[in-house]
C-alpha cells in the first residue's frame, strides 16, 4: 500500500476522532493584551487609528479608553517562538503531523473568518479553545495535491466569549523542485511615481470632458444644431455635420454593454487582471472605462453600473464604473433622467452625479492612499508596496514565526517564488483599509477573507472596496478585494457598525 493510499484510508478515522474530541482547551495566552505588542502591530500594519495607541483620543472615543485592534485577536494566543516545538500536542497539529509524514509538507492558509463579541483592552488575558472542522481531500490544486483542513477557535476573557474564528489551510505536496527557483516578481512600477502613467490626450474638443470628471460630472457632448449626443467628443456632428456643440451631464448610471478582462501584458498604473468595459448609458451613448470594486469574474453583460470618479493623481480624475447599488441615490432625479430622452432635456436640468464628502483618508504609513471621489460607496484605494522588510516585520508583529514568512529558502522549497504575507497580516491590512475609511467611530464586528494568489515580497498589494450593504441599524458591510501581480490575493467582507450613526 502506498503512503498516499494509506493516508486516504487513515484520514477519515483520524478526522472523526479529532471531531469527536470536541472543544479542546489550548491554555491561556502567555502575555496579556499589551500596549507594546499593539504599538508594534500598528506600526507594522500602518494602522493609525488613535483608539489603539493614543490614550487621550481613546478616552474621548466610543470605547472610553484604549482598545486592541480586533484583527489582533489571534495574535494574543499565537504560540511563542520557544513553544513552537510543543505545538504537536495541540489537536489539529496531530493531523498535520500525519499529513507531513505522508509528504504533504507545503501549507498555505486559504480562509479566515473572525467575529468579535467586543473590543479587548490592555491587561486582559485570553484563553482559546479549538474544535476540529472538515477535512477534505485529496484535491488537485495549483500548488499541488492537498487536503483542506478547517478548524474553529473560540477566545474567552475570563468566562466571557470575546471572539470566534474559522480557519482553513491547504496542506499540499509541493511539486518536484526544479533546479531553477521561480523568478521573484519585479517590483511593480506603479507607486514609484505620483503621476499616473497613462494620460489621456486632451485637446479643445475633449477638455470639457476631463474638466467634468474633475468636477464629479460625466459630461456628454451635444450638437447644438440637431441636439444629438455623441461620445467620444469630436469637432463635428456625424448626423448634421454641425460644428457647434455644448454638453449635458449624464445621470451617471449605465449598464455593461461588453467587456474584456485584461491579464497581459502589464499596463502601467493598473494591476492585472482588470476589466475594460464598454458601458451603455441611458442617454444613448457608450463609453469605455474600468469596472472597479468587484472581482473581474463577477462582471456580466447587462450589469447595472454607476460612475465613480477615480483620482489618478493631482491633475487627473478618471470616470470609472462600479456595480450599481439597488436603490439610486436620488430616485426622483435618476428616474427622470432615464425616462426623458436625453436630447430633449436642457443641459441645466440634467442631474449631476452627487459628490458626497468622504472625509480625508489616512494615507501615510506603509502604502499610499488615493482618494476616490464621486460615490459614498467606493472606498479610497490603498496601495501597499510589499518589501521583504514589510513581509518579515508584519509576520513578527503578528507573532507568526513560520519560516515561509521570513526565510526565502524555506519558501522556495515549497515552490513559492519568495517569502509572502501571512494571513494574520492580510486580516490586519483588510481591517486597516476599511477603518481608514470608516474612521475611529467604526466598531468592527467581523472580517471574513478568502486568500488567492500569494502576496510575495517585491509585489504591490492594491486594496479596493465598496459598501455592499447598509443596515437600518447603522451596520455596514464592505466588500474588499486585494490585488497583487498574481491576481486576487484576498477577497472578503468586513462588517462594522458606525457608533453614533443615526439609525
Ligand atoms: Zn448635429
XYZ file of C-alpha atoms and ligand atoms in Angstrom:
504
model
C 0.000 0.000 0.000
C 1.430 3.381 -0.944
C 1.839 6.158 1.583
C -0.807 8.045 -0.349
C -3.362 5.234 -0.188
C -2.583 4.561 3.460
C -3.210 8.204 4.205
C -6.532 8.179 2.396
C -7.527 5.213 4.472
C -6.290 6.694 7.717
C -7.553 10.235 7.271
C -11.320 9.830 7.824
C -10.764 7.943 11.081
C -8.287 10.492 12.355
C -10.523 13.406 11.369
C -13.522 11.703 13.006
C -11.575 11.130 16.215
C -10.470 14.791 16.320
C -14.034 15.872 15.620
C -15.349 13.664 18.406
C -12.879 15.254 20.830
C -14.996 18.431 20.542
C -13.774 21.646 22.124
C -10.131 21.314 23.135
C -8.587 23.807 25.516
C -5.383 25.325 24.281
C -4.451 27.047 27.504
C -4.073 30.649 28.496
C -2.153 33.197 26.439
C 1.383 33.702 27.702
C 1.042 37.502 27.550
C -1.969 39.656 28.330
C -3.238 42.121 25.730
C -0.456 44.677 25.940
C 0.463 48.087 24.602
C 3.967 47.186 23.313
C 2.526 44.489 21.055
C -0.369 46.724 19.975
C 2.032 49.515 19.034
C 4.332 47.132 17.181
C 1.356 45.689 15.268
C 0.012 49.166 14.377
C 3.463 50.252 13.152
C 3.888 47.151 11.000
C 0.355 47.240 9.569
C 0.398 51.028 9.174
C -2.786 51.437 11.199
C -3.037 54.968 12.597
C -6.415 54.582 14.299
C -5.922 56.590 17.538
C -8.200 54.340 19.639
C -5.393 51.761 19.726
C -2.430 53.891 20.771
C -3.451 57.433 21.785
C -4.778 57.302 25.360
C -6.325 60.787 25.283
C -8.066 60.262 21.953
C -9.213 56.792 23.009
C -10.663 58.161 26.274
C -12.832 60.545 24.263
C -13.875 57.865 21.767
C -16.804 55.442 21.788
C -14.501 52.971 23.589
C -13.802 55.273 26.570
C -10.189 54.099 26.629
C -7.505 52.217 24.733
C -8.530 49.038 22.940
C -6.729 46.417 20.869
C -7.293 46.140 17.097
C -9.938 43.405 16.653
C -7.919 41.720 13.887
C -5.171 41.129 16.510
C -7.324 38.608 18.372
C -5.421 35.612 17.008
C -2.088 37.270 17.834
C -2.665 37.028 21.591
C -2.763 33.234 21.625
C -0.146 32.517 18.930
C 2.482 30.103 20.231
C 5.661 31.853 21.304
C 8.829 31.144 19.319
C 10.164 28.965 22.149
C 6.945 26.966 22.288
C 6.697 26.114 18.597
C 8.052 22.618 19.346
C 5.161 21.973 21.757
C 2.585 22.569 19.038
C 2.357 18.859 18.262
C 0.348 18.481 21.461
C -2.477 20.525 20.000
C -5.450 18.808 18.460
C -5.213 19.960 14.839
C -1.458 19.530 14.785
C -1.758 15.778 15.136
C -3.474 15.767 11.771
C -0.788 17.967 10.253
C 1.923 15.672 11.591
C 0.308 12.747 9.785
C -0.017 14.754 6.555
C 3.580 15.948 6.705
C 4.798 12.416 7.252
C 2.971 11.430 4.056
C 4.734 14.121 2.027
C 2.152 16.897 2.341
C 4.752 19.337 3.615
C 3.519 22.537 1.973
C 0.990 24.690 3.783
C -0.937 27.835 2.920
C -3.854 29.447 4.694
C -6.894 29.754 2.433
C -9.759 31.133 4.554
C -10.161 33.035 7.780
C -13.434 34.243 9.239
C -13.361 36.100 12.537
C -16.185 37.670 14.506
C -15.700 39.804 17.564
C -18.038 39.993 20.550
C -16.361 43.158 21.769
C -13.059 45.059 21.661
C -10.331 43.880 24.051
C -8.496 46.159 26.467
C -4.847 46.100 27.559
C -4.416 43.812 30.573
C -6.978 41.192 29.549
C -5.595 37.690 29.231
C -7.266 35.429 26.677
C -7.622 31.702 26.535
C -8.559 29.750 23.443
C -10.340 26.535 22.612
C -10.229 24.758 19.247
C -12.650 22.408 17.612
C -11.899 20.329 14.557
C -13.849 21.114 11.405
C -13.901 19.468 7.970
C -11.048 17.659 6.299
C -11.477 17.352 2.538
C -9.110 15.835 0.029
C -7.011 14.850 -1.635
C -7.790 17.628 -4.113
C -5.781 18.821 -7.064
C -4.805 22.485 -6.652
C -2.464 24.866 -8.453
C 0.077 24.300 -5.683
C -0.125 20.512 -5.775
C -2.419 17.797 -4.441
C -3.585 18.589 -0.968
C -6.024 18.401 1.902
C -8.128 21.324 3.095
C -8.269 21.311 6.873
C -10.701 23.518 8.785
C -10.848 24.246 12.482
C -12.716 26.586 14.766
C -11.254 28.668 17.561
C -13.137 30.466 20.327
C -11.478 33.030 22.568
C -12.540 33.802 26.103
C -11.594 36.572 28.510
C -12.379 35.042 31.887
C -15.612 33.201 31.208
C -16.829 35.721 28.668
C -16.586 34.868 24.995
C -14.526 37.512 23.168
C -14.432 36.246 19.605
C -14.588 33.307 17.226
C -12.699 32.162 14.153
C -12.997 29.669 11.336
C -9.575 28.922 9.848
C -8.786 26.774 6.818
C -5.447 25.743 5.397
C -4.361 23.722 2.414
C -1.713 21.160 3.316
C -0.202 20.113 -0.015
C 2.554 18.051 -1.665
C 4.927 20.535 -3.266
C 5.774 19.664 -6.879
C 9.268 18.268 -7.553
C 11.787 21.040 -7.074
C 13.101 22.392 -10.338
C 16.751 23.427 -10.427
C 15.715 26.974 -11.259
C 13.880 28.698 -8.447
C 10.788 30.529 -9.602
C 11.670 34.067 -10.610
C 10.902 36.591 -7.918
C 8.464 39.206 -9.191
C 9.804 42.566 -10.129
C 8.811 45.499 -8.002
C 5.797 46.972 -9.760
C 6.406 50.322 -11.367
C 3.118 51.690 -10.069
C 3.546 53.765 -6.963
C 7.138 54.738 -7.701
C 5.922 57.992 -9.227
C 2.990 60.024 -8.003
C 1.894 60.841 -11.547
C -0.479 58.390 -13.222
C 1.493 56.858 -16.114
C -1.279 56.588 -18.736
C -2.549 60.055 -19.506
C -5.367 60.769 -21.927
C -4.710 63.192 -24.760
C -6.535 66.436 -24.006
C -7.402 68.954 -26.671
C -10.009 71.642 -27.202
C -12.601 69.009 -28.154
C -12.117 66.844 -25.059
C -11.101 69.357 -22.390
C -14.714 69.810 -21.151
C -14.945 66.046 -20.543
C -11.855 65.885 -18.297
C -12.786 69.114 -16.538
C -16.161 67.466 -15.856
C -14.529 64.400 -14.345
C -12.544 66.651 -12.030
C -15.809 68.328 -11.016
C -17.535 64.970 -10.486
C -19.639 65.212 -13.647
C -19.873 62.763 -16.503
C -20.244 65.175 -19.432
C -21.550 64.112 -22.830
C -21.042 66.258 -25.890
C -24.239 67.550 -27.545
C -24.685 69.018 -31.019
C -26.271 72.452 -30.825
C -27.621 72.040 -34.347
C -29.641 68.820 -34.069
C -29.403 68.159 -30.323
C -27.919 64.667 -30.667
C -25.462 63.409 -28.071
C -22.159 61.840 -29.062
C -19.189 60.185 -27.420
C -16.227 60.262 -27.706
C -16.210 64.017 -28.227
C -15.195 65.389 -31.615
C -15.263 68.606 -33.599
C -18.141 67.771 -35.938
C -21.618 66.215 -35.582
C -21.816 62.913 -37.536
C -25.570 63.438 -38.066
C -25.917 67.039 -39.281
C -22.230 67.937 -39.763
C -22.715 70.940 -37.493
C -19.628 72.235 -35.697
C -21.354 73.933 -32.791
C -21.623 71.931 -29.583
C -22.107 72.016 -25.829
C -22.619 69.195 -23.328
C -25.082 67.628 -20.929
C -24.300 65.956 -17.605
C -25.195 62.264 -17.649
C -27.134 60.582 -14.866
C -24.060 58.536 -14.046
C -25.848 55.240 -14.420
C -25.474 52.686 -17.164
C -25.030 49.027 -17.907
C -22.165 46.908 -19.138
C -22.597 46.571 -22.909
C -19.493 44.416 -23.384
C -16.177 43.914 -21.626
C -12.818 42.163 -21.609
C -10.731 41.019 -18.659
C -7.184 42.184 -19.197
C -4.477 39.798 -17.937
C -1.431 40.527 -20.115
C 0.632 42.449 -20.965
C 1.207 44.532 -17.810
C -0.256 48.029 -18.004
C 1.441 50.773 -16.015
C -0.791 52.105 -13.248
C -3.105 49.076 -13.282
C -2.801 45.703 -11.617
C -3.985 42.786 -13.750
C -6.464 41.262 -14.006
C -8.793 44.216 -14.535
C -11.936 44.817 -16.527
C -12.179 47.150 -19.513
C -15.840 47.666 -20.283
C -17.976 49.487 -22.806
C -20.827 50.954 -20.771
C -24.140 51.866 -22.425
C -25.684 54.985 -20.912
C -29.449 55.572 -20.798
C -28.670 58.888 -22.534
C -27.906 56.832 -25.648
C -24.122 56.817 -25.938
C -21.456 54.282 -24.975
C -18.301 54.972 -23.035
C -15.287 52.865 -22.059
C -13.853 52.509 -18.575
C -12.646 50.052 -15.957
C -15.152 48.329 -13.696
C -13.825 48.703 -10.145
C -14.800 47.347 -6.763
C -15.820 43.896 -7.981
C -13.782 40.799 -8.920
C -13.472 40.529 -12.748
C -15.219 37.137 -12.756
C -18.356 38.757 -11.360
C -18.742 41.298 -14.157
C -21.569 40.462 -16.582
C -23.001 41.921 -19.763
C -26.096 43.908 -18.783
C -24.829 44.501 -15.227
C -26.090 47.851 -13.883
C -23.179 50.133 -13.069
C -22.713 53.674 -11.870
C -19.949 56.118 -12.495
C -17.283 56.617 -9.854
C -14.544 59.172 -10.158
C -11.098 57.739 -9.576
C -8.470 60.256 -8.635
C -5.452 59.071 -10.644
C -3.193 61.888 -9.431
C -3.406 65.578 -8.525
C -4.226 66.595 -12.105
C -6.259 63.713 -13.407
C -9.612 62.209 -12.456
C -10.853 59.215 -14.455
C -14.552 58.397 -14.808
C -14.767 54.702 -13.935
C -17.550 52.256 -13.164
C -18.690 50.221 -10.193
C -21.660 47.888 -9.754
C -24.792 49.961 -9.101
C -26.496 49.567 -5.770
C -30.139 48.524 -5.767
C -31.528 51.947 -4.933
C -30.368 55.062 -6.801
C -29.002 57.793 -4.550
C -31.564 60.299 -5.866
C -34.506 58.237 -7.118
C -36.675 61.096 -8.353
C -33.976 62.720 -10.463
C -32.465 59.470 -11.649
C -35.846 58.217 -12.842
C -36.464 61.398 -14.736
C -33.112 61.168 -16.443
C -33.936 57.654 -17.590
C -37.415 58.479 -18.836
C -36.760 61.669 -20.739
C -34.791 61.250 -23.949
C -31.535 62.991 -23.218
C -31.535 65.133 -26.337
C -34.836 66.711 -25.238
C -33.518 67.636 -21.836
C -31.934 71.043 -21.339
C -28.417 70.758 -20.019
C -29.155 72.596 -16.787
C -31.873 70.075 -15.901
C -29.614 67.069 -16.172
C -28.905 65.783 -12.687
C -25.250 65.896 -11.807
C -23.880 62.841 -10.082
C -23.580 63.690 -6.425
C -20.225 64.091 -4.795
C -20.664 63.274 -1.126
C -17.996 64.121 1.390
C -15.930 61.053 2.179
C -13.704 62.803 4.646
C -9.939 62.698 4.429
C -8.481 59.233 4.056
C -5.498 58.301 6.174
C -2.777 57.759 3.656
C 0.553 57.539 5.412
C 2.197 54.531 6.987
C 3.157 51.830 4.523
C 1.073 52.416 1.445
C -0.212 55.394 -0.397
C -3.881 56.241 -0.296
C -5.607 57.752 -3.282
C -8.969 59.287 -2.652
C -11.834 58.009 -4.709
C -14.452 60.684 -5.099
C -17.890 60.677 -6.553
C -19.526 57.790 -4.691
C -20.119 57.313 -0.980
C -19.829 53.584 -1.521
C -16.406 53.243 -3.085
C -13.516 53.197 -0.613
C -10.297 55.106 -1.307
C -7.838 52.697 -2.893
C -4.899 51.685 -0.707
C -1.625 50.756 -2.415
C 0.898 48.913 -0.238
C 4.371 48.167 -1.595
C 5.461 44.879 -0.033
C 9.177 44.965 0.647
C 10.860 41.938 2.209
C 11.024 44.049 5.371
C 7.235 44.553 5.273
C 6.641 40.813 4.948
C 9.036 39.970 7.808
C 8.047 42.751 10.212
C 4.325 42.093 9.805
C 4.828 38.348 10.345
C 6.764 39.036 13.543
C 4.294 41.702 14.704
C 1.541 39.096 14.376
C 3.752 36.580 16.255
C 3.830 34.230 13.305
C 7.282 32.612 13.237
C 6.549 30.262 10.319
C 9.675 30.191 8.144
C 7.679 30.853 4.932
C 7.246 34.462 6.009
C 10.894 35.262 6.759
C 13.108 32.584 5.177
C 13.376 32.735 1.375
C 14.980 29.292 1.085
C 12.173 27.681 3.084
C 9.554 29.442 0.951
C 11.221 28.311 -2.292
C 11.490 24.751 -1.003
C 7.693 24.527 -1.063
C 7.515 26.008 -4.556
C 6.887 29.662 -3.652
C 8.640 32.420 -5.560
C 9.642 34.206 -2.365
C 8.551 34.858 1.213
C 4.939 36.000 1.350
C 2.491 37.789 3.641
C 0.935 35.720 6.396
C -2.832 35.581 6.779
C -2.831 37.446 10.106
C -1.298 40.394 8.254
C -3.843 40.144 5.451
C -6.562 40.260 8.129
C -4.876 43.303 9.669
C -4.451 45.138 6.350
C -8.063 44.376 5.417
C -9.227 45.823 8.709
C -6.959 48.869 8.357
C -8.194 49.511 4.809
C -11.823 49.619 5.949
C -11.316 51.510 9.219
C -9.084 54.101 7.498
C -12.200 54.886 5.505
C -14.791 54.483 8.272
C -12.811 56.346 10.945
C -12.452 55.861 14.717
C -16.250 55.528 15.155
C -16.141 52.158 13.402
C -16.831 49.099 15.529
C -15.547 46.124 13.556
C -17.752 43.083 14.096
C -16.464 40.523 11.645
C -13.796 40.024 8.981
C -14.119 37.151 6.501
C -11.368 36.629 3.933
C -10.523 34.134 1.249
C -6.916 34.023 0.084
C -5.896 33.545 -3.522
C -2.548 34.449 -5.062
C 0.272 34.803 -2.532
C 1.439 38.365 -1.857
C 5.196 38.000 -2.320
C 7.978 40.255 -1.154
C 8.609 42.706 -4.012
C 4.956 42.762 -5.035
C 2.419 45.565 -4.534
C -0.912 44.968 -2.840
C -3.751 47.198 -4.050
C -6.832 47.170 -1.859
C -10.161 48.314 -3.271
C -13.575 48.075 -1.716
C -17.129 49.191 -1.768
C -20.116 49.198 0.529
C -22.167 46.104 -0.235
C -24.962 46.694 2.258
C -26.123 49.199 4.849
C -28.442 48.041 7.614
C -31.127 50.216 9.175
C -29.284 49.705 12.496
C -26.183 51.510 11.213
C -24.320 48.339 10.251
C -22.242 48.442 7.099
C -20.857 45.538 5.087
C -17.859 46.364 2.936
C -16.624 44.134 0.128
C -12.852 44.134 -0.083
C -10.505 42.978 -2.795
C -6.707 42.992 -2.660
C -4.874 42.545 -5.934
C -1.246 41.715 -6.499
C 0.677 40.618 -9.592
C -0.597 37.060 -9.407
C -4.243 38.197 -9.260
C -6.574 38.376 -6.284
C -4.563 37.977 -3.105
C -7.622 38.465 -0.939
C -11.358 38.829 -1.378
C -13.680 39.207 1.548
C -16.027 41.281 3.619
C -15.769 43.437 6.715
C -18.873 44.025 8.790
C -18.893 47.019 11.058
C -21.118 49.362 12.962
C -20.698 53.104 12.928
C -21.124 54.164 16.540
C -23.302 57.248 16.877
C -24.692 56.802 13.385
C -28.336 57.864 13.410
C -30.261 54.656 12.839
Zn -25.982 67.614 -35.191
